[in-house]
Tab-separated table of C-alpha atoms in Angstrom:
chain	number	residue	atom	x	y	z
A	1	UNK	CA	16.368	43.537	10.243
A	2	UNK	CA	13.030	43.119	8.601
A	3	UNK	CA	12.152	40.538	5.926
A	4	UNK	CA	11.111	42.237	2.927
A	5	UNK	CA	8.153	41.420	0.588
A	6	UNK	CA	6.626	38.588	3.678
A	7	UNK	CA	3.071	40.158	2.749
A	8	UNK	CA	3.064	42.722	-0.595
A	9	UNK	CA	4.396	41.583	-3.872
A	10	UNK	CA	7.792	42.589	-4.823
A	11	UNK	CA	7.403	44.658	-7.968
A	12	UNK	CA	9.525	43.132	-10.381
A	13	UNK	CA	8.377	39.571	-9.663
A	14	UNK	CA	4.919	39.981	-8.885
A	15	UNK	CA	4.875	37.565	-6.002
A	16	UNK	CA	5.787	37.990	-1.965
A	17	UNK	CA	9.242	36.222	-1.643
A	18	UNK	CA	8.131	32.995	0.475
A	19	UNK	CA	6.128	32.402	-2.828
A	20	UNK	CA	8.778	32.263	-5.491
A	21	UNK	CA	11.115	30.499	-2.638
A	22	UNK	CA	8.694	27.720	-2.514
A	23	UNK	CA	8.581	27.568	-6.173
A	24	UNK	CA	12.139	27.594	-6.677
A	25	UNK	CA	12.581	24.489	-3.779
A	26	UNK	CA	9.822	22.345	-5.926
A	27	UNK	CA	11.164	22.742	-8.688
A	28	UNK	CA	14.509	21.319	-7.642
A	29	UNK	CA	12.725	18.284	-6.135
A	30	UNK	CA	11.083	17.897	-9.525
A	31	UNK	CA	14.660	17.225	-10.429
A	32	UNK	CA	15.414	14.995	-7.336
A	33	UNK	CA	12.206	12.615	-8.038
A	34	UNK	CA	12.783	12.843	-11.744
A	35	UNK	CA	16.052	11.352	-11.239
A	36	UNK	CA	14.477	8.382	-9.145
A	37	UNK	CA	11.907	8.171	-12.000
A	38	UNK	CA	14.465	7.486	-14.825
A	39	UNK	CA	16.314	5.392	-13.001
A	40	UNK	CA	13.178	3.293	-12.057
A	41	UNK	CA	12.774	3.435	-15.979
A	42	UNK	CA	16.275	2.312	-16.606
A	43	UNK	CA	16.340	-0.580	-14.139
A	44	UNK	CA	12.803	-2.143	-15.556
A	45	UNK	CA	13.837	-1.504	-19.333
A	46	UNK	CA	16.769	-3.462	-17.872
A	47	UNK	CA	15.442	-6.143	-15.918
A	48	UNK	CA	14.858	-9.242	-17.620
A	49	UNK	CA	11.307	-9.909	-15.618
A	50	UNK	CA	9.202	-7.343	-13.477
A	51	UNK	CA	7.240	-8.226	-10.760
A	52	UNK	CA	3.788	-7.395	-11.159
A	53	UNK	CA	0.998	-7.730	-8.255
A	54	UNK	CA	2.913	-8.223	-5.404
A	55	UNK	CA	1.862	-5.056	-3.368
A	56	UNK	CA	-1.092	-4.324	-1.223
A	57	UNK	CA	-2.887	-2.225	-4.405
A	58	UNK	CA	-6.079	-1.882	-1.662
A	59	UNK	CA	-4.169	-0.369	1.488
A	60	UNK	CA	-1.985	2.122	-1.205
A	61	UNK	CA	-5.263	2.984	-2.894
A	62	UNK	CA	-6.711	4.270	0.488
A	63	UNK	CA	-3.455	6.094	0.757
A	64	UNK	CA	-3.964	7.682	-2.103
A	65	UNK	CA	-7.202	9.004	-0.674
A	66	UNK	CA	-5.797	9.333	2.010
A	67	UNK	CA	-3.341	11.951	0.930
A	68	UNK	CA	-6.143	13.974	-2.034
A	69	UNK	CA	-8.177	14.509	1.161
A	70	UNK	CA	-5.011	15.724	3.125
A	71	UNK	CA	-4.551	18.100	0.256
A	72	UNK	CA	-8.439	19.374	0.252
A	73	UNK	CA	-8.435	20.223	4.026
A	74	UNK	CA	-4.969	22.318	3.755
A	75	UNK	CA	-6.131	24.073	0.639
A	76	UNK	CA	-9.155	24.781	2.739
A	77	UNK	CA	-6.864	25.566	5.913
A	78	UNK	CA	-5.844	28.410	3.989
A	79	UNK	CA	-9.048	29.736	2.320
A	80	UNK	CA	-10.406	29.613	6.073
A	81	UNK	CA	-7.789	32.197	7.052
A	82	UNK	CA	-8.427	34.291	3.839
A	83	UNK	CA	-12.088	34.190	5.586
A	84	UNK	CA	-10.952	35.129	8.659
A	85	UNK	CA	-12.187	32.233	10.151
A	86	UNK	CA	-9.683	31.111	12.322
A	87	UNK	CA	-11.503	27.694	14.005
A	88	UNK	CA	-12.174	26.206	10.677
A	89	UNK	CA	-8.723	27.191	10.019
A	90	UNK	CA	-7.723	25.241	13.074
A	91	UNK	CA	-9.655	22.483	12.196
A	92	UNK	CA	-8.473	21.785	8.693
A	93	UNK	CA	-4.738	21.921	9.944
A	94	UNK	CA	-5.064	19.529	12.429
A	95	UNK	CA	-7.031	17.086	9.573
A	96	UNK	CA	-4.469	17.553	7.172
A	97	UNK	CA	-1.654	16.836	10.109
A	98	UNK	CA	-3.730	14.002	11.027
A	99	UNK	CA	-4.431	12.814	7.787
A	100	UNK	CA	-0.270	12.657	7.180
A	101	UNK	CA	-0.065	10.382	10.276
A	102	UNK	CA	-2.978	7.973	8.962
A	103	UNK	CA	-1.060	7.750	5.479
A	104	UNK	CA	2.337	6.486	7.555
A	105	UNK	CA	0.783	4.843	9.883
A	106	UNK	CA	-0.364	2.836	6.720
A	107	UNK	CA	2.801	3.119	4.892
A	108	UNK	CA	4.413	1.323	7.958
A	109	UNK	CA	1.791	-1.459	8.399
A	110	UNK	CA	3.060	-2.210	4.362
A	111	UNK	CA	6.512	-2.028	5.278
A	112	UNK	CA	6.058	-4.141	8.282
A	113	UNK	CA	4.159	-6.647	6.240
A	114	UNK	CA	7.376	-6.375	4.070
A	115	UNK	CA	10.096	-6.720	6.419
A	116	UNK	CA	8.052	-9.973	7.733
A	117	UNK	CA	8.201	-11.725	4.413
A	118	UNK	CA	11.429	-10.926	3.986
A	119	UNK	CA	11.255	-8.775	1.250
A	120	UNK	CA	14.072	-6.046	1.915
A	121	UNK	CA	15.626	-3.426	-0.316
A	122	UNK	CA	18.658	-5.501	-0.668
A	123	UNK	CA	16.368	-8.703	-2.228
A	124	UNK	CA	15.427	-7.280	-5.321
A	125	UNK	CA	15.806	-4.538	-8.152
A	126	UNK	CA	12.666	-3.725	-8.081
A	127	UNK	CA	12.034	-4.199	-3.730
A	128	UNK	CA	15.578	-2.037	-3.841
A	129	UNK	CA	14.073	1.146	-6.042
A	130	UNK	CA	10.328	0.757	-4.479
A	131	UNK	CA	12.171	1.515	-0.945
A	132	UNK	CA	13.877	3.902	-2.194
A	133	UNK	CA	10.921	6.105	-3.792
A	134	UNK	CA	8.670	4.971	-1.242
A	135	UNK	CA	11.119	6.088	1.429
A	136	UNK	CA	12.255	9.788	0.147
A	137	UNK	CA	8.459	10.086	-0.743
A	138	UNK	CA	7.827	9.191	3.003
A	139	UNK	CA	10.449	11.328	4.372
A	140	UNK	CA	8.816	14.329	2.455
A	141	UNK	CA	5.144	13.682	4.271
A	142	UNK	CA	7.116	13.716	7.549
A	143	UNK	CA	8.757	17.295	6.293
A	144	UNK	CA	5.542	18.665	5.901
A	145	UNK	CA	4.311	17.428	8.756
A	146	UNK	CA	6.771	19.325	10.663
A	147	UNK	CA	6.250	22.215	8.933
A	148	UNK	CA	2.618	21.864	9.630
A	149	UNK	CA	2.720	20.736	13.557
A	150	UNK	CA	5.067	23.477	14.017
A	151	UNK	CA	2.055	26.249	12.071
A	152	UNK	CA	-0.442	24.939	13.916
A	153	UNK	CA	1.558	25.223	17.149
A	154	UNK	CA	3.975	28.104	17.864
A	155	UNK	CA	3.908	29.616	15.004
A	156	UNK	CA	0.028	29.954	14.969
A	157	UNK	CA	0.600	32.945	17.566
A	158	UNK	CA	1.879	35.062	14.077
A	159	UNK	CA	-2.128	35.188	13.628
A	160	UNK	CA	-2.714	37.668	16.479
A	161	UNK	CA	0.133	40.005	15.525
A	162	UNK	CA	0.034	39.374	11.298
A	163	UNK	CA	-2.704	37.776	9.956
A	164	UNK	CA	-1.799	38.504	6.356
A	165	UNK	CA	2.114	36.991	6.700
A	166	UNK	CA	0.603	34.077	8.721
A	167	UNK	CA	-2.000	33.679	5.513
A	168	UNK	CA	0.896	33.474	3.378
A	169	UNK	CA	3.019	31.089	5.878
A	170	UNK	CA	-0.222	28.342	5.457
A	171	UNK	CA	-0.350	29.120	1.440
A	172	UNK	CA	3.640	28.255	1.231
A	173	UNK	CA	3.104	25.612	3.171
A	174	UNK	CA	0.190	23.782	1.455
A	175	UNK	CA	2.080	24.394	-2.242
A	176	UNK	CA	4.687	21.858	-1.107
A	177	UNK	CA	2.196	19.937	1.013
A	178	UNK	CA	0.171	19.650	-2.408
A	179	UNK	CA	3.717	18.525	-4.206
A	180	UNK	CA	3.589	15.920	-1.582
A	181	UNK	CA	0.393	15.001	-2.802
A	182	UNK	CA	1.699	15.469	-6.658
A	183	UNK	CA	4.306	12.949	-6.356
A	184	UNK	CA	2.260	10.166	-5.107
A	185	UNK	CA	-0.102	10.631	-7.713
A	186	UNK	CA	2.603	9.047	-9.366
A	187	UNK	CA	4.114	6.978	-7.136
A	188	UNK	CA	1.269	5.141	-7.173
A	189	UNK	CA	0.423	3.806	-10.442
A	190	UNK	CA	4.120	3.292	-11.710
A	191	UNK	CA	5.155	1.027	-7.996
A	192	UNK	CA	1.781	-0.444	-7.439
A	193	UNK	CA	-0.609	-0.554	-10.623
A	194	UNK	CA	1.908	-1.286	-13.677
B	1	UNK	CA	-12.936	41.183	2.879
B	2	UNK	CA	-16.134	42.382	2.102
B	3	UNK	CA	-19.132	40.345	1.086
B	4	UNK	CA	-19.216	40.620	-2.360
B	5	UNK	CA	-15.140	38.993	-2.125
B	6	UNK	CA	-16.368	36.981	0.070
B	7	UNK	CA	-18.843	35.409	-1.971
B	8	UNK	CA	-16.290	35.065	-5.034
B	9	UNK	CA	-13.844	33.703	-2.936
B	10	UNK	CA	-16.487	31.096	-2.041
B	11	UNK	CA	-17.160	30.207	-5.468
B	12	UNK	CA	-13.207	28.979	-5.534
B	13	UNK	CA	-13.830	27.071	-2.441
B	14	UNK	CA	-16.558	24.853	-4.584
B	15	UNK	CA	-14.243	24.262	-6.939
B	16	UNK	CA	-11.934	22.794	-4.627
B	17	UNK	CA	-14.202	20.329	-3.690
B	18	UNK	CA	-15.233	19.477	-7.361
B	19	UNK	CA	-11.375	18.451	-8.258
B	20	UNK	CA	-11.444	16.604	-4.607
B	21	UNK	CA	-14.134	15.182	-6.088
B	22	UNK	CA	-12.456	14.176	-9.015
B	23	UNK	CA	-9.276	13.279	-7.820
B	24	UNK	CA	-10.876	9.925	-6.176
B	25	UNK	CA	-13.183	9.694	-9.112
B	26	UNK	CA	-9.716	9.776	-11.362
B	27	UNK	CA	-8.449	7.047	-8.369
B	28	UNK	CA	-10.950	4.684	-8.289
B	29	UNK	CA	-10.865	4.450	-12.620
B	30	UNK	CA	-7.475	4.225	-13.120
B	31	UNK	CA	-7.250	1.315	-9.937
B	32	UNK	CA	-10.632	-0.437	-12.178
B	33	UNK	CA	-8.708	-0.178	-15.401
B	34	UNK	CA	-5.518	-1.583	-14.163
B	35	UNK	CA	-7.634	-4.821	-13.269
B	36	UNK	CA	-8.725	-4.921	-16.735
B	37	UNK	CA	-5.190	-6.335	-17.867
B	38	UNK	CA	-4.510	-4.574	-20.581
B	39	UNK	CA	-1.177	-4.868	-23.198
B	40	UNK	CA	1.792	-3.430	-20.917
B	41	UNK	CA	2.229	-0.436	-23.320
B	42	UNK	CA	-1.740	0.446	-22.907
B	43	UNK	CA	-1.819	0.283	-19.266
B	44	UNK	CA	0.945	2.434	-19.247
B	45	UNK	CA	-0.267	4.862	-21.491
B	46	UNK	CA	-3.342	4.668	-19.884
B	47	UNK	CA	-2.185	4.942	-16.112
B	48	UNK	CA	0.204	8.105	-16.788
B	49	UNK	CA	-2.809	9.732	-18.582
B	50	UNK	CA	-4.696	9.835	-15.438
B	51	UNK	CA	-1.849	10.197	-13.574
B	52	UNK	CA	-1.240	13.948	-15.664
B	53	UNK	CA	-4.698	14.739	-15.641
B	54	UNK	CA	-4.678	14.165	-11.750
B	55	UNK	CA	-1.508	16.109	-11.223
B	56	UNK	CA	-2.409	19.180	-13.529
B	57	UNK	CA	-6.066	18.911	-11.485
B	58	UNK	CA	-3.978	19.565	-8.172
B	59	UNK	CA	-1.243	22.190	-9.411
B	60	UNK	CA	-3.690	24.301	-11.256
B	61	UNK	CA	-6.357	24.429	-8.405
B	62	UNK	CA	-4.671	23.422	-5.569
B	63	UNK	CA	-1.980	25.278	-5.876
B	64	UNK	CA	-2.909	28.091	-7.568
B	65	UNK	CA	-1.259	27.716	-10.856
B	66	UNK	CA	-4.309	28.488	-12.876
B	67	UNK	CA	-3.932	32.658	-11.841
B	68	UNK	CA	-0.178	32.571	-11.000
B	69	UNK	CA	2.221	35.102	-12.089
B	70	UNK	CA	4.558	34.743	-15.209
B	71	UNK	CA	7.622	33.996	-13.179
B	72	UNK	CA	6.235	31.291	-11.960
B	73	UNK	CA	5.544	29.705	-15.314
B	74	UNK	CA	9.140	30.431	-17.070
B	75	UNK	CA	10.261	28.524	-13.654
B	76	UNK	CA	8.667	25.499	-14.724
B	77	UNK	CA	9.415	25.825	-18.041
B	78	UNK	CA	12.409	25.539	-17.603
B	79	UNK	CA	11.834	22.601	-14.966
B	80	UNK	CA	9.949	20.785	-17.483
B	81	UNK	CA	12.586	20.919	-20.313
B	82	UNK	CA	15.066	19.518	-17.989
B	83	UNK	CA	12.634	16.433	-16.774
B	84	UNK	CA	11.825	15.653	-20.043
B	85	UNK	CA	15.566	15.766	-21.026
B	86	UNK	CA	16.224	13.393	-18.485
B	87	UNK	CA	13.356	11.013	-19.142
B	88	UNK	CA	15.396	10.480	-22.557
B	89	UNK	CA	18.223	9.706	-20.893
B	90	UNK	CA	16.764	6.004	-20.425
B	91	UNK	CA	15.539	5.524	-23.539
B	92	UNK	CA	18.976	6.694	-25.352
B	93	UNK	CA	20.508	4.484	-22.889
B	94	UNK	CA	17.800	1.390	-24.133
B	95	UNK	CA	18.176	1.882	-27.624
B	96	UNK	CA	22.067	2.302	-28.010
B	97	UNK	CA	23.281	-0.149	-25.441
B	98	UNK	CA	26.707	-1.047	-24.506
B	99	UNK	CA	27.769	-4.010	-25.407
B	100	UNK	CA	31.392	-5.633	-24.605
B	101	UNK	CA	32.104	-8.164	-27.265
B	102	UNK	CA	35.342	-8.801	-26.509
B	103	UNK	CA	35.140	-9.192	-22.806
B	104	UNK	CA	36.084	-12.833	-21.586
């Protein structure tokens, strides 16, 4: 059976399926984080003190570029394919793949430096919800690098046989990749800068 | 695509590099700012502004939202109307505590 509306939009909603699927997904994990958001909220409203300054604000600021320029090279992984340029396209896939391992790779050195202080989830409110954002946030990068490895990889071959659907694939992709992105932007200054 | 789409399309791809462009710009103020130690309820302020004006930079550019389709739209409308809805829930919480007077 063929998948309907993978390249054309469907008439009624204007947009091919994948599109409003993707949508529909990130705006249910708008819900999920917004949860973790209010209950940060309602455990620092709580809290008596708050600690303030005690994370690396450097090493999660170079994250943060880290993960805009992650965002830039898969927006431009798809406008490459919308050129028909399919070894820039390459290129930019494997940054933004790359650029998801850099940001963990950092993430862990943090959570290393963490673990050897003795600083675990269970030794604080506030080490106990900064784990927990931290770590669902974290879990999402390594979604999309999935998603992305497997793009790049085996499901690159689509390109040969339909461009167009494969053009799509990359644009799904990069909307939650972007989300990714979204969600750090505040991540950051609520765990690290207030 | 044909040249003249081709050279529109590229005038999108500059874009993208102006709100890249931005985004660290947006970074690297609202990191200088929060060394400035402002009154908690500034830097707050302050640090979601950016925070929003970063985000909206990304959805509307990055991912398209700027020409999406009106579906799209009533889906986050919706979304947004439930976030903010649960945002309260903290603050309602905050303000009209529960407090157990006659607990020993």
């Amino acid at each position: 059976m063929e998948i309907p509306y993978t390249i054309t939009a469907r008439p009624d909603t204007g947009l091919f399926n994948a599109k409003l699927g993707v949508w529909l997904f990130l705006t249910s994990e708008v819900m999920l984080f917004g949860a973790l958001f209010t209950t940060y909220i309602l455990l620092r409203v709580g809290a008596p003190t708050w600690p303030h300054g005690e994370l690396d604000v450097p090493l999660a600021t170079l994250n943060t570029a880290v993960l805009i320029t992650s965002s830039i090279t898969m927006v431009m992984a798809w406008a490459s394919l919308v050129l028909k340029e399919w070894k820039k396209h390459k290129l930019y896939l494997a940054a933004t793949i790359l650029l998801g391992v850099a940001f963990l790779v950092i993430k862990a050195f943090e959570y290393g430096h963490h673990f050897a202080e003795g600083e675990l989830p269970n030794k604080s409110t506030f080490l106990a919800i900064y784990f927990t954002l931290t770590g669902l946030h974290g879990l999402h990068v390594i979604g999309g690098m999935i998603v992305n490895s497997y793009l790049f990889f085996m499901g690159g071959k689509m390109w040969k046989t339909q461009p167009e659907r494969f053009t799509n694939r990359i644009e799904v992709a990069g909307l939650y990749w972007h989300f990714v992105d979204l969600v750090w932007i505040f991540l950051f200054p609520v765990l690290y800068l207030l | 695509m044909d040249t003249a789409h081709t050279q529109e399309f590229k005038k999108h791809i500059r874009t993208y590099i102006l709100v890249f462009v931005a985004l660290l710009a947006l970074t690297i103020i609202t990191v200088t700012i929060s060394t400035l130690h402002l009154s908690v309820p500034a830097a707050i302020t302050v640090a979601l502004i950016i925070a929003t004006i970063k985000s909206s930079l990304v959805a509307s550019y990055f991912m398209h939202l700027i020409s999406e389709k009106k579906l799209i739209f009533l889906a986050l409308l919706i979304t947004v109307v439930f976030f903010v809805a649960l945002m309260w829930l903290p603050i309602f919480a905050h303000s009209d505590p529960i407090i157990y007077k006659n607990v020993p």
